Structures are given as C-alpha cells and as structure tokens.
C-alpha cells in the first residue's frame, strides 16, 4: 500500500515538474519573448562594440604618443633651425583647372572607363 502511494506521489510530482518546465519553455518561445531576447542581445552587442571601439581609440592615442616621443615630434623646436614649410608642395594658383567634358549626347557606353 505504501509502495503504491509512493509511486503515485512520485509520478504526480514528476508530472507537475514536467508541465512547469514545458510551460516555461513555451513562454520563452513566444514571438514577443523572442523579440525581447533579440533586442537584449542587440543592445548587449552594441555595448560590447562601443567598449571595443573605446579600447582601440585609447590604444591608438597611447601608441601615437609613444611614436611621437620616439620620433621627437613633441620635442621643443630648436630656435636655430629654419621654420618648416607647412606643405611640401605649394599649389600653383596661376593655372586654372581644366576639366574634360564629354559630348552631351554621347553614344559611347564606356564613357565611365
């Protein structure tokens, strides 16, 4: 008698546990829940991407400072040296720019090449 009662109770408890698990999983698979999960994952990915970009930017600034120090770019300018030209090549302002114009009704289909 006790054996039957034990197995009946064990079966009922297993049924309640299984029903609860199945209902929880069904609720997780509804379209609203899936959309919310996808939105949460997208926000989390955005945060990770932003953190990565900030880390890259920080490393870039640090490396530029290291290179600038190694190359002497932040060193004080020696007053005996002549002033550096701002550009290696200066633009010739006396010449006007000429642009090639194609005929308006061109039959050439390769005009972009």
JSON list of N, CA, C and O in Angstrom, two decimals, residues 78-104:
[
{"chain": "A", "resi": 78, "resn": "UNK", "atom": "N", "xyz": [64.09, 73.65, -31.92]},
{"chain": "A", "resi": 78, "resn": "UNK", "atom": "CA", "xyz": [65.38, 74.32, -31.77]},
{"chain": "A", "resi": 78, "resn": "UNK", "atom": "C", "xyz": [65.28, 75.69, -32.45]},
{"chain": "A", "resi": 78, "resn": "UNK", "atom": "O", "xyz": [64.96, 75.77, -33.64]},
{"chain": "A", "resi": 79, "resn": "UNK", "atom": "N", "xyz": [65.57, 76.78, -31.75]},
{"chain": "A", "resi": 79, "resn": "UNK", "atom": "CA", "xyz": [65.42, 78.12, -32.38]},
{"chain": "A", "resi": 79, "resn": "UNK", "atom": "C", "xyz": [66.43, 78.37, -33.49]},
{"chain": "A", "resi": 79, "resn": "UNK", "atom": "O", "xyz": [66.23, 79.26, -34.31]},
{"chain": "A", "resi": 80, "resn": "UNK", "atom": "N", "xyz": [67.50, 77.60, -33.58]},
{"chain": "A", "resi": 80, "resn": "UNK", "atom": "CA", "xyz": [68.49, 77.82, -34.63]},
{"chain": "A", "resi": 80, "resn": "UNK", "atom": "C", "xyz": [68.05, 77.24, -35.98]},
{"chain": "A", "resi": 80, "resn": "UNK", "atom": "O", "xyz": [68.58, 77.60, -37.01]},
{"chain": "A", "resi": 81, "resn": "UNK", "atom": "N", "xyz": [67.07, 76.33, -35.98]},
{"chain": "A", "resi": 81, "resn": "UNK", "atom": "CA", "xyz": [66.61, 75.72, -37.22]},
{"chain": "A", "resi": 81, "resn": "UNK", "atom": "C", "xyz": [65.66, 76.66, -37.94]},
{"chain": "A", "resi": 81, "resn": "UNK", "atom": "O", "xyz": [64.92, 77.42, -37.31]},
{"chain": "A", "resi": 82, "resn": "UNK", "atom": "N", "xyz": [65.65, 76.62, -39.28]},
{"chain": "A", "resi": 82, "resn": "UNK", "atom": "CA", "xyz": [64.69, 77.46, -40.01]},
{"chain": "A", "resi": 82, "resn": "UNK", "atom": "C", "xyz": [63.27, 76.92, -39.82]},
{"chain": "A", "resi": 82, "resn": "UNK", "atom": "O", "xyz": [63.06, 75.75, -39.52]},
{"chain": "A", "resi": 83, "resn": "UNK", "atom": "N", "xyz": [62.31, 77.79, -40.00]},
{"chain": "A", "resi": 83, "resn": "UNK", "atom": "CA", "xyz": [60.91, 77.40, -39.84]},
{"chain": "A", "resi": 83, "resn": "UNK", "atom": "C", "xyz": [60.54, 76.42, -40.95]},
{"chain": "A", "resi": 83, "resn": "UNK", "atom": "O", "xyz": [60.92, 76.59, -42.11]},
{"chain": "A", "resi": 84, "resn": "UNK", "atom": "N", "xyz": [59.81, 75.40, -40.58]},
{"chain": "A", "resi": 84, "resn": "UNK", "atom": "CA", "xyz": [59.42, 74.38, -41.55]},
{"chain": "A", "resi": 84, "resn": "UNK", "atom": "C", "xyz": [58.26, 74.89, -42.40]},
{"chain": "A", "resi": 84, "resn": "UNK", "atom": "O", "xyz": [57.37, 75.60, -41.92]},
{"chain": "A", "resi": 85, "resn": "UNK", "atom": "N", "xyz": [58.28, 74.52, -43.67]},
{"chain": "A", "resi": 85, "resn": "UNK", "atom": "CA", "xyz": [57.19, 74.89, -44.57]},
{"chain": "A", "resi": 85, "resn": "UNK", "atom": "C", "xyz": [55.96, 74.05, -44.21]},
{"chain": "A", "resi": 85, "resn": "UNK", "atom": "O", "xyz": [56.08, 72.86, -43.90]},
{"chain": "A", "resi": 86, "resn": "UNK", "atom": "N", "xyz": [54.76, 74.64, -44.24]},
{"chain": "A", "resi": 86, "resn": "UNK", "atom": "CA", "xyz": [53.59, 73.87, -43.85]},
{"chain": "A", "resi": 86, "resn": "UNK", "atom": "C", "xyz": [53.26, 72.75, -44.83]},
{"chain": "A", "resi": 86, "resn": "UNK", "atom": "O", "xyz": [52.72, 71.73, -44.44]},
{"chain": "A", "resi": 87, "resn": "UNK", "atom": "N", "xyz": [53.60, 72.92, -46.12]},
{"chain": "A", "resi": 87, "resn": "UNK", "atom": "CA", "xyz": [53.31, 71.90, -47.12]},
{"chain": "A", "resi": 87, "resn": "UNK", "atom": "C", "xyz": [54.57, 71.62, -47.92]},
{"chain": "A", "resi": 87, "resn": "UNK", "atom": "O", "xyz": [55.38, 72.51, -48.18]},
{"chain": "A", "resi": 88, "resn": "UNK", "atom": "N", "xyz": [54.75, 70.38, -48.32]},
{"chain": "A", "resi": 88, "resn": "UNK", "atom": "CA", "xyz": [55.91, 70.02, -49.12]},
{"chain": "A", "resi": 88, "resn": "UNK", "atom": "C", "xyz": [55.83, 70.62, -50.51]},
{"chain": "A", "resi": 88, "resn": "UNK", "atom": "O", "xyz": [56.82, 71.04, -51.08]},
{"chain": "A", "resi": 89, "resn": "UNK", "atom": "N", "xyz": [54.63, 70.69, -51.08]},
{"chain": "A", "resi": 89, "resn": "UNK", "atom": "CA", "xyz": [54.41, 71.25, -52.41]},
{"chain": "A", "resi": 89, "resn": "UNK", "atom": "C", "xyz": [53.33, 72.30, -52.30]},
{"chain": "A", "resi": 89, "resn": "UNK", "atom": "O", "xyz": [52.26, 72.05, -51.76]},
{"chain": "A", "resi": 90, "resn": "UNK", "atom": "N", "xyz": [53.64, 73.48, -52.79]},
{"chain": "A", "resi": 90, "resn": "UNK", "atom": "CA", "xyz": [52.64, 74.55, -52.75]},
{"chain": "A", "resi": 90, "resn": "UNK", "atom": "C", "xyz": [51.85, 74.54, -54.05]},
{"chain": "A", "resi": 90, "resn": "UNK", "atom": "O", "xyz": [52.38, 74.24, -55.12]},
{"chain": "A", "resi": 91, "resn": "UNK", "atom": "N", "xyz": [50.60, 74.89, -53.96]},
{"chain": "A", "resi": 91, "resn": "UNK", "atom": "CA", "xyz": [49.73, 74.88, -55.13]},
{"chain": "A", "resi": 91, "resn": "UNK", "atom": "C", "xyz": [50.05, 76.07, -56.03]},
{"chain": "A", "resi": 91, "resn": "UNK", "atom": "O", "xyz": [50.36, 77.15, -55.56]},
{"chain": "A", "resi": 92, "resn": "UNK", "atom": "N", "xyz": [49.97, 75.84, -57.33]},
{"chain": "A", "resi": 92, "resn": "UNK", "atom": "CA", "xyz": [50.18, 76.89, -58.32]},
{"chain": "A", "resi": 92, "resn": "UNK", "atom": "C", "xyz": [48.83, 77.55, -58.56]},
{"chain": "A", "resi": 92, "resn": "UNK", "atom": "O", "xyz": [47.93, 76.97, -59.16]},
{"chain": "A", "resi": 93, "resn": "UNK", "atom": "N", "xyz": [48.68, 78.77, -58.08]},
{"chain": "A", "resi": 93, "resn": "UNK", "atom": "CA", "xyz": [47.39, 79.46, -58.20]},
{"chain": "A", "resi": 93, "resn": "UNK", "atom": "C", "xyz": [47.25, 80.20, -59.52]},
{"chain": "A", "resi": 93, "resn": "UNK", "atom": "O", "xyz": [46.18, 80.75, -59.79]},
{"chain": "A", "resi": 94, "resn": "UNK", "atom": "N", "xyz": [48.29, 80.23, -60.36]},
{"chain": "A", "resi": 94, "resn": "UNK", "atom": "CA", "xyz": [48.18, 80.96, -61.62]},
{"chain": "A", "resi": 94, "resn": "UNK", "atom": "C", "xyz": [47.49, 80.15, -62.69]},
{"chain": "A", "resi": 94, "resn": "UNK", "atom": "O", "xyz": [46.92, 80.72, -63.61]},
{"chain": "A", "resi": 95, "resn": "UNK", "atom": "N", "xyz": [47.51, 78.81, -62.60]},
{"chain": "A", "resi": 95, "resn": "UNK", "atom": "CA", "xyz": [46.88, 77.96, -63.61]},
{"chain": "A", "resi": 95, "resn": "UNK", "atom": "C", "xyz": [45.44, 77.69, -63.22]},
{"chain": "A", "resi": 95, "resn": "UNK", "atom": "O", "xyz": [45.12, 77.47, -62.07]},
{"chain": "A", "resi": 96, "resn": "UNK", "atom": "N", "xyz": [44.59, 77.71, -64.20]},
{"chain": "A", "resi": 96, "resn": "UNK", "atom": "CA", "xyz": [43.19, 77.35, -63.98]},
{"chain": "A", "resi": 96, "resn": "UNK", "atom": "C", "xyz": [43.04, 75.86, -64.22]},
{"chain": "A", "resi": 96, "resn": "UNK", "atom": "O", "xyz": [43.68, 75.30, -65.10]},
{"chain": "A", "resi": 97, "resn": "UNK", "atom": "N", "xyz": [42.17, 75.24, -63.45]},
{"chain": "A", "resi": 97, "resn": "UNK", "atom": "CA", "xyz": [41.93, 73.81, -63.63]},
{"chain": "A", "resi": 97, "resn": "UNK", "atom": "C", "xyz": [41.10, 73.59, -64.89]},
{"chain": "A", "resi": 97, "resn": "UNK", "atom": "O", "xyz": [40.14, 74.32, -65.14]},
{"chain": "A", "resi": 98, "resn": "UNK", "atom": "N", "xyz": [41.48, 72.62, -65.69]},
{"chain": "A", "resi": 98, "resn": "UNK", "atom": "CA", "xyz": [40.70, 72.29, -66.89]},
{"chain": "A", "resi": 98, "resn": "UNK", "atom": "C", "xyz": [40.12, 70.91, -66.69]},
{"chain": "A", "resi": 98, "resn": "UNK", "atom": "O", "xyz": [40.79, 69.99, -66.21]},
{"chain": "A", "resi": 99, "resn": "UNK", "atom": "N", "xyz": [38.87, 70.79, -67.03]},
{"chain": "A", "resi": 99, "resn": "UNK", "atom": "CA", "xyz": [38.17, 69.52, -66.88]},
{"chain": "A", "resi": 99, "resn": "UNK", "atom": "C", "xyz": [37.74, 69.02, -68.25]},
{"chain": "A", "resi": 99, "resn": "UNK", "atom": "O", "xyz": [37.34, 69.80, -69.11]},
{"chain": "A", "resi": 100, "resn": "UNK", "atom": "N", "xyz": [37.81, 67.73, -68.44]},
{"chain": "A", "resi": 100, "resn": "UNK", "atom": "CA", "xyz": [37.38, 67.11, -69.69]},
{"chain": "A", "resi": 100, "resn": "UNK", "atom": "C", "xyz": [35.86, 67.00, -69.67]},
{"chain": "A", "resi": 100, "resn": "UNK", "atom": "O", "xyz": [35.28, 66.51, -68.71]},
{"chain": "A", "resi": 101, "resn": "UNK", "atom": "N", "xyz": [35.25, 67.44, -70.70]},
{"chain": "A", "resi": 101, "resn": "UNK", "atom": "CA", "xyz": [33.79, 67.33, -70.80]},
{"chain": "A", "resi": 101, "resn": "UNK", "atom": "C", "xyz": [33.46, 66.41, -71.97]},
{"chain": "A", "resi": 101, "resn": "UNK", "atom": "O", "xyz": [34.09, 66.47, -73.02]},
{"chain": "A", "resi": 102, "resn": "UNK", "atom": "N", "xyz": [32.50, 65.56, -71.75]},
{"chain": "A", "resi": 102, "resn": "UNK", "atom": "CA", "xyz": [32.05, 64.65, -72.79]},
{"chain": "A", "resi": 102, "resn": "UNK", "atom": "C", "xyz": [30.90, 65.29, -73.55]},
{"chain": "A", "resi": 102, "resn": "UNK", "atom": "O", "xyz": [30.20, 66.16, -73.04]},
{"chain": "A", "resi": 103, "resn": "UNK", "atom": "N", "xyz": [30.69, 64.87, -74.80]},
{"chain": "A", "resi": 103, "resn": "UNK", "atom": "CA", "xyz": [29.54, 65.38, -75.53]},
{"chain": "A", "resi": 103, "resn": "UNK", "atom": "C", "xyz": [28.25, 65.05, -74.78]},
{"chain": "A", "resi": 103, "resn": "UNK", "atom": "O", "xyz": [28.15, 64.03, -74.11]},
{"chain": "A", "resi": 104, "resn": "UNK", "atom": "N", "xyz": [27.28, 65.91, -74.92]},
{"chain": "A", "resi": 104, "resn": "UNK", "atom": "CA", "xyz": [26.03, 65.73, -74.18]},
{"chain": "A", "resi": 104, "resn": "UNK", "atom": "C", "xyz": [25.31, 64.45, -74.59]},
{"chain": "A", "resi": 104, "resn": "UNK", "atom": "O", "xyz": [24.86, 63.70, -73.75]}
]
